[in-house]
């Protein structure tokens, strides 16, 4: 449900940030630091969060639909 998607979104974000930290280490690329900074405009942050959250939800729903179709055709 929605709680699972919310937890999954935060887990994916955490993994992405940790991966960026690991990959940008020693390269002089400040990606990880930019991601971790507090934004000035929280309205834009919340809007981006809603867009990313809804996109993830759409992807998971589409994947669920495809799996159901495969199961239906397999029977």
Coordinates of C-alpha atoms in Angstrom, one line a residue:
X1 CA 0.0 0.0 0.0
X2 CA 0.9 3.6 0.4
X3 CA 3.0 3.1 3.5
X4 CA 5.2 0.5 1.7
X5 CA 5.7 2.8 -1.2
X6 CA 6.7 5.6 1.2
X7 CA 9.2 3.4 3.0
X8 CA 10.5 2.1 -0.3
X9 CA 11.0 5.6 -1.6
X10 CA 13.0 6.6 1.4
X11 CA 15.1 3.5 1.3
X12 CA 15.8 4.1 -2.4
X13 CA 16.8 7.7 -1.7
X14 CA 19.1 6.6 1.1
X15 CA 20.8 4.0 -1.0
X16 CA 21.2 6.5 -3.9
X17 CA 22.8 9.1 -1.6
X18 CA 25.1 6.5 0.0
X19 CA 26.1 5.3 -3.5
X20 CA 26.7 8.9 -4.7
X21 CA 28.9 9.5 -1.6
X22 CA 30.9 6.3 -2.4
X23 CA 31.3 7.1 -6.1
X24 CA 32.2 10.8 -5.7
X25 CA 34.8 10.2 -3.1
X26 CA 38.2 11.6 -4.1
X27 CA 36.9 12.9 -7.5
X28 CA 36.3 16.5 -6.4
X29 CA 32.6 16.2 -7.5
X30 CA 30.4 17.6 -4.7
X31 CA 27.2 15.7 -5.6
X32 CA 26.7 14.1 -2.2
X33 CA 27.2 17.3 -0.3
X34 CA 24.7 19.1 -2.6
X35 CA 22.1 16.4 -2.0
X36 CA 22.5 16.6 1.8
X37 CA 22.2 20.4 2.1
X38 CA 19.0 21.9 3.4
X39 CA 17.2 23.7 0.6
X40 CA 16.1 27.3 0.8
X41 CA 12.7 26.9 -0.6
X42 CA 10.8 24.1 1.0
X43 CA 7.8 24.5 -1.3
X44 CA 9.9 23.4 -4.3
X45 CA 11.4 20.5 -2.3
X46 CA 7.9 19.3 -1.4
X47 CA 6.7 19.6 -5.0
X48 CA 9.7 17.6 -6.2
X49 CA 9.1 15.0 -3.5
X50 CA 5.4 14.6 -4.6
X51 CA 6.5 14.2 -8.3
X52 CA 9.1 11.6 -7.5
X53 CA 6.8 9.8 -5.1
X54 CA 3.9 9.7 -7.6
X55 CA 6.3 8.5 -10.4
X56 CA 7.5 5.7 -8.2
X57 CA 4.0 4.7 -7.4
X58 CA 3.0 4.7 -11.1
X59 CA 6.0 2.5 -11.9
X60 CA 5.1 0.0 -9.1
X61 CA 1.5 -0.1 -10.2
X62 CA 2.5 -0.7 -13.8
X63 CA 4.8 -3.5 -12.7
X64 CA 2.1 -5.1 -10.6
X65 CA -0.3 -4.9 -13.6
X66 CA 2.3 -6.6 -15.8
X67 CA 2.9 -9.4 -13.3
X68 CA -0.9 -10.0 -13.0
X69 CA -1.2 -10.2 -16.8
X70 CA 1.7 -12.7 -16.9
X71 CA 0.0 -14.8 -14.2
X72 CA -3.3 -14.6 -16.0
X73 CA -1.8 -15.7 -19.3
X74 CA 0.2 -18.5 -17.7
X75 CA -2.9 -20.2 -16.3

